Short mmCIF file of C-alpha atoms in Angstrom, two decimals:
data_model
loop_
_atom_site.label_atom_id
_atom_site.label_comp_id
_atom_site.label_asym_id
_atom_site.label_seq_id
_atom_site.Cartn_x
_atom_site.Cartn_y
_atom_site.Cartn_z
CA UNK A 1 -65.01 2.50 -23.59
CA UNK A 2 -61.93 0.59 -25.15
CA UNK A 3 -61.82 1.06 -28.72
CA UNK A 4 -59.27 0.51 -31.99
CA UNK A 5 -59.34 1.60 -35.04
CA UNK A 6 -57.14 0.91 -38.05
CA UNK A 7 -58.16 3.96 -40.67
CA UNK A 8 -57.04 2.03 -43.86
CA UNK A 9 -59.46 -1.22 -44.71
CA UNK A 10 -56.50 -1.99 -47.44
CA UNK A 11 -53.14 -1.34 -48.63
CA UNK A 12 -51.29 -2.13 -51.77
CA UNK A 13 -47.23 -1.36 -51.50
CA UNK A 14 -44.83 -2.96 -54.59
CA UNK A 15 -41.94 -5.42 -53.24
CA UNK A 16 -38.90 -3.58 -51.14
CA UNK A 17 -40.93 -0.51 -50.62
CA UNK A 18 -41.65 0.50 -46.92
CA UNK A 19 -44.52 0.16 -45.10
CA UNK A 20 -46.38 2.04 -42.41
CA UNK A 21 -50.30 0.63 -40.82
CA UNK A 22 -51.89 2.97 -38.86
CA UNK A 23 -53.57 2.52 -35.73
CA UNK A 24 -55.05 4.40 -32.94
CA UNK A 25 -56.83 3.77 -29.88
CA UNK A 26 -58.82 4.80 -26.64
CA UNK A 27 -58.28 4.14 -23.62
CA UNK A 28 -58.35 6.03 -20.39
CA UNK A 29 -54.69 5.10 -19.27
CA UNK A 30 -52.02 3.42 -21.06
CA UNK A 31 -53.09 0.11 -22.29
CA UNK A 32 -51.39 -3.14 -23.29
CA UNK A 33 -50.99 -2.50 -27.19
CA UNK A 34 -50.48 -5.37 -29.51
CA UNK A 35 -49.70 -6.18 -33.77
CA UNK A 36 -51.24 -9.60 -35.16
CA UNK A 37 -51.26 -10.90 -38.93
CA UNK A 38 -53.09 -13.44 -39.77
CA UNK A 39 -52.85 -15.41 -43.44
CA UNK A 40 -55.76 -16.51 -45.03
CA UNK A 41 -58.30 -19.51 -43.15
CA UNK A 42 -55.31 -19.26 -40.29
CA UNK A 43 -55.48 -18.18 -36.91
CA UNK A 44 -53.57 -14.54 -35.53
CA UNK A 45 -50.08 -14.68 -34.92
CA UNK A 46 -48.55 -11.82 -32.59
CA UNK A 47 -46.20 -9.60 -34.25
CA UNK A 48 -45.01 -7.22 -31.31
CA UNK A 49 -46.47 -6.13 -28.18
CA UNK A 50 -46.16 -2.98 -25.85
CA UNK A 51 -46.49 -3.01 -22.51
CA UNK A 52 -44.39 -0.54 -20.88
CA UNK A 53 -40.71 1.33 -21.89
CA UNK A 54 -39.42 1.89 -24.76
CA UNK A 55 -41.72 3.48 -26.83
CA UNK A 56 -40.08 1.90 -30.11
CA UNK A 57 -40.54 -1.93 -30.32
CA UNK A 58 -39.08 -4.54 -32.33
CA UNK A 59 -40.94 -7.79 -33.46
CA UNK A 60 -40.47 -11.19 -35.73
CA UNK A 61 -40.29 -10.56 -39.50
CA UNK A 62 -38.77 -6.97 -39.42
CA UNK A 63 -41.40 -5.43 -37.97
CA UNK A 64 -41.43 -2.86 -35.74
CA UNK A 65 -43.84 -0.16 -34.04
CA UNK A 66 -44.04 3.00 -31.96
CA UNK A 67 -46.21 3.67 -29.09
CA UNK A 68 -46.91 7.43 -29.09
CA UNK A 69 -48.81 8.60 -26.10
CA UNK A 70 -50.04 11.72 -27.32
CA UNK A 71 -51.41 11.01 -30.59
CA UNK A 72 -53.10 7.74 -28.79
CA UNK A 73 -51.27 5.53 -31.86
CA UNK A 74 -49.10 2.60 -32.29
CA UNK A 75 -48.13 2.35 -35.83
CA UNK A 76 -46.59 -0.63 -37.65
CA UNK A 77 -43.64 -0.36 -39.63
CA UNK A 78 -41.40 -2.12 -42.21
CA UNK A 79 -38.33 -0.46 -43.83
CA UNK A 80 -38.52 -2.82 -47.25
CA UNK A 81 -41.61 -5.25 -47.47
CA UNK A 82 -41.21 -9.09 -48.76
CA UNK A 83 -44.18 -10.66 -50.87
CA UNK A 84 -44.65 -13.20 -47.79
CA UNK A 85 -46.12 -10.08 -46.06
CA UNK A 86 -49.46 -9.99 -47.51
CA UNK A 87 -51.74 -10.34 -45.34
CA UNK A 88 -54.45 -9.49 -42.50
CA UNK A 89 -52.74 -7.17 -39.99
CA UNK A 90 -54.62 -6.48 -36.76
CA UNK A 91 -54.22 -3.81 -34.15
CA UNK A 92 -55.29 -4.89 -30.59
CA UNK A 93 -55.90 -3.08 -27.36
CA UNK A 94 -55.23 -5.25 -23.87
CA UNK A 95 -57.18 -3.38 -21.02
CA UNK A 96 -56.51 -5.68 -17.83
CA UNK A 97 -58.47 -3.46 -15.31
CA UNK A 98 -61.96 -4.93 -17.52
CA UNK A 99 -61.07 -8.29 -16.91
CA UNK A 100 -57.93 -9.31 -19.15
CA UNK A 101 -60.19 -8.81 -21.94
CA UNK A 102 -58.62 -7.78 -25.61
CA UNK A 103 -60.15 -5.64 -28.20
CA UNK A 104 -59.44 -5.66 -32.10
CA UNK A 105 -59.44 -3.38 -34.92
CA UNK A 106 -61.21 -4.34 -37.91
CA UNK A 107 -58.35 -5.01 -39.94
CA UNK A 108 -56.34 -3.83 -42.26
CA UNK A 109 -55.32 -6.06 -45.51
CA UNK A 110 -52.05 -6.15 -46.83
CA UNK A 111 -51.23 -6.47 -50.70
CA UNK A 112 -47.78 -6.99 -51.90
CA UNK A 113 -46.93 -6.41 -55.60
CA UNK A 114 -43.82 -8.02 -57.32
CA UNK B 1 -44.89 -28.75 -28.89
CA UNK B 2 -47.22 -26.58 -26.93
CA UNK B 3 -50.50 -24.67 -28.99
CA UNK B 4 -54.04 -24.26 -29.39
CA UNK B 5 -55.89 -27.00 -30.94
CA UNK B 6 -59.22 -26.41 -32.87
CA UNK B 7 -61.38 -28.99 -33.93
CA UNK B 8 -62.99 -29.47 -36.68
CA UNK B 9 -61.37 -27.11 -39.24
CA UNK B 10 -64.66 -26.40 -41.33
CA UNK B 11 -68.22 -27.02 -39.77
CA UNK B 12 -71.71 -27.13 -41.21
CA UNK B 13 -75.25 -26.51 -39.43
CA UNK B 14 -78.56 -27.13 -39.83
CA UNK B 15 -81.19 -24.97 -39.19
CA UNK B 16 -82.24 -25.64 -35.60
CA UNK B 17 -79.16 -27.81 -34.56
CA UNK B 18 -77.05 -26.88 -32.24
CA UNK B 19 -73.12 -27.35 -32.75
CA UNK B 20 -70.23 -27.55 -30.50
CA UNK B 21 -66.63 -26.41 -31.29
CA UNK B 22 -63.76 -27.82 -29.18
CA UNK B 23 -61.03 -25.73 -28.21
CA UNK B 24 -58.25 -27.55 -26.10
CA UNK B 25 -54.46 -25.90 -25.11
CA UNK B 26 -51.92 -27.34 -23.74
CA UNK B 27 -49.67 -23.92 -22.98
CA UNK B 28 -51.06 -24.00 -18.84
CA UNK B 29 -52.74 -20.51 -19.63
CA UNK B 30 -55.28 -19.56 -16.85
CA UNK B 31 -57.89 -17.37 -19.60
CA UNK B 32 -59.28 -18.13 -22.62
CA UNK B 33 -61.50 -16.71 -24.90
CA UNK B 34 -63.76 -16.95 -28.14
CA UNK B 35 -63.88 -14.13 -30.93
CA UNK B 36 -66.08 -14.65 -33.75
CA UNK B 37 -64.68 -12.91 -37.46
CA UNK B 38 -66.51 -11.43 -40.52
CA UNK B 39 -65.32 -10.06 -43.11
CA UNK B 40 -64.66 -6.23 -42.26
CA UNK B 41 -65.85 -6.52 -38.89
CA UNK B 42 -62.24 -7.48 -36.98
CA UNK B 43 -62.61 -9.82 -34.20
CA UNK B 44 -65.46 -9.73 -31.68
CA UNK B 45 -65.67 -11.27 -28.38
CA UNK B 46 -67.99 -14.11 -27.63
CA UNK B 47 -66.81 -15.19 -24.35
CA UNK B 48 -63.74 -15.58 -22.31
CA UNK B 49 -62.97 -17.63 -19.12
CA UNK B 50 -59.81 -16.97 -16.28
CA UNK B 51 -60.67 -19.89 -14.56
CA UNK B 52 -62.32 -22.98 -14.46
CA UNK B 53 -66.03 -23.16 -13.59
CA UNK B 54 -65.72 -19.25 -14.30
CA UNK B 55 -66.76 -17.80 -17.73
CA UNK B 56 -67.97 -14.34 -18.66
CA UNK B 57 -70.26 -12.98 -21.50
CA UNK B 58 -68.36 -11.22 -24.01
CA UNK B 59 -70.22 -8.17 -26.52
CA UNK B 60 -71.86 -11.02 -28.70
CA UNK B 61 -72.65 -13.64 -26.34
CA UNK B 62 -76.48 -14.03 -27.33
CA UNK B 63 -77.37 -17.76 -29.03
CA UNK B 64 -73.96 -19.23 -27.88
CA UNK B 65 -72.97 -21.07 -24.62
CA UNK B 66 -69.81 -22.32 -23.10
CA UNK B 67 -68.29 -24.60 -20.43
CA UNK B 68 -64.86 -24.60 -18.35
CA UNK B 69 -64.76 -27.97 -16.53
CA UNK B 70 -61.08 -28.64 -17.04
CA UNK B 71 -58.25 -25.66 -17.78
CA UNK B 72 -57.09 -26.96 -20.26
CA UNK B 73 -60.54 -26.93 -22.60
CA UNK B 74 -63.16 -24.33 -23.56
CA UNK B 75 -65.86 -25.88 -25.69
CA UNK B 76 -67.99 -23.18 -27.64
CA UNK B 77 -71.58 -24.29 -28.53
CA UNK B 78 -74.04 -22.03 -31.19
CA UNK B 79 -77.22 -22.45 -30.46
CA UNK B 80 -79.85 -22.49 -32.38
CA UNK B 81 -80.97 -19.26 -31.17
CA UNK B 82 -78.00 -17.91 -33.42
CA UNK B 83 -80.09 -16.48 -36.28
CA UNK B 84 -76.18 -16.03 -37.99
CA UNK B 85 -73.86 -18.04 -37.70
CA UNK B 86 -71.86 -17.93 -40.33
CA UNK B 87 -68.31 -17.20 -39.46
CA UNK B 88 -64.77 -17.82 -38.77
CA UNK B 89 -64.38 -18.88 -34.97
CA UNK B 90 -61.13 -18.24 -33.29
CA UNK B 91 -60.06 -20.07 -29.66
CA UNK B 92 -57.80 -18.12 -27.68
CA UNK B 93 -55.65 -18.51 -24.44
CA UNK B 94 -53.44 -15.80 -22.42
CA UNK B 95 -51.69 -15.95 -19.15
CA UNK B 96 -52.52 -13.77 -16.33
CA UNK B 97 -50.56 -11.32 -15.41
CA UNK B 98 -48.44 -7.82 -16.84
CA UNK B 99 -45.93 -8.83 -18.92
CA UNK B 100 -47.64 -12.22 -19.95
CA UNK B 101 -50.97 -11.12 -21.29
CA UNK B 102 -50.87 -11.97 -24.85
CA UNK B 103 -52.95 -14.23 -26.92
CA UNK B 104 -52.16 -17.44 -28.46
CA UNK B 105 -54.56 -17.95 -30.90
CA UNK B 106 -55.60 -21.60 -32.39
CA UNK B 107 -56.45 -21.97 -36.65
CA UNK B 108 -59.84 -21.72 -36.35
CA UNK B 109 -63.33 -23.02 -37.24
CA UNK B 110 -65.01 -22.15 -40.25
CA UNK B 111 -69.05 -22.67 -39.42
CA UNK B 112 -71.37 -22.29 -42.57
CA UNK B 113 -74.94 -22.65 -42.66
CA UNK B 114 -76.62 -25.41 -44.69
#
């Protein structure tokens, strides 16, 4: 069965300092992987997506992740991390062959101190 | 300027009423879906639809119902047979098809219990 998990529930990091969010995932071949944040009472905004390539992909605000086959992960990074980051950060798993269905980790909460 | 529209913002129920929350897009995307969120718990998957007339039961499908008459909208109702449903509701829509399958998610419905 599909699955994601994101290890860390929360994460505190002080303004300009880099950031790494974990996530890992199963799947029997190599799935669609995606990075959402979502602010407070708002819907999920996509971040970055893989589907095939480069295993290093860029995405909107400075983000960026890596797809790494062998350790089943696709970590999110920032090099320096603004106060407008904080926020909900989800790690999502698209599996077309069940439907074009999507599956989420639980979450992992950003806090950004000045 | 093409989206997901979610109506109403926050929603209150009754015990044995049943409620309906409208989801309607506008981006021509064939599939759309329903995730319910709690706190901790992520997103889960009420019920997605690739076309219309078409719908399929997601993993938490039991004491909610939906319709696809028109492409465009994907009404979501909770039952009364939903012991618990308090939660943050979030519509969905993706095209179909490799590099295309990404969600656009709407801003939600907030459903408390009175």
């Amino acid at each position: 069965a599909q699955s994601v998990t994101q290890p860390d529930i929360h994460i505190t990091v002080s303004e300009g300092a880099s950031l790494e969010l974990r996530c890992n995932y199963s799947y029997g071949a190599t799935p669609y992987l995606f990075w959402y944040v979502q602010s407070p009472g708002q819907g999920l905004q996509l971040l970055l997506k893989y589907f095939s390539g480069d295993t290093l992909v860029q995405g909107i605000k400075g983000f960026e992740a890596e797809f790494k086959r062998s350790q089943s992960s696709f970590n999110l990074r920032k090099p320096s991390v603004h106060w407008s980051d904080a926020a909900e950060y989800f790690c999502a798993v698209g599996a077309p062959n069940t439907g074009n269905q999507f599956y989420f980790g639980t979450g992992t909460s950003l806090t950004v101190i000045p | 300027d093409g989206g997901i529209t979610q109506s109403p913002k926050y929603l209150f129920r009754k015990e044995g009423q049943n409620v309906t929350l409208s989801c309607e897009q506008n981006l021509n995307h064939d599939a759309m879906y329903w995730y319910r969120q709690d706190p901790g718990q992520g997103l889960r998957l009420i019920y997605y639809s690739q076309i219309v007339n078409d719908f399929q039961k997601g993993d938490i499908a039991e004491g909610y119902s939906v319709s696809r008459e028109k492409k465009e909208s994907f009404p979501l109702t909770v039952t009364s047979a939903q012991k618990n449903p308090t939660a943050f509701y979030l519509c969905a829509s993706s095209e179909i098809g490799s590099a295309n399958e990404k969600l656009f998610f709407g801003s939600g419905t907030q459903l408390s219990v009175l």
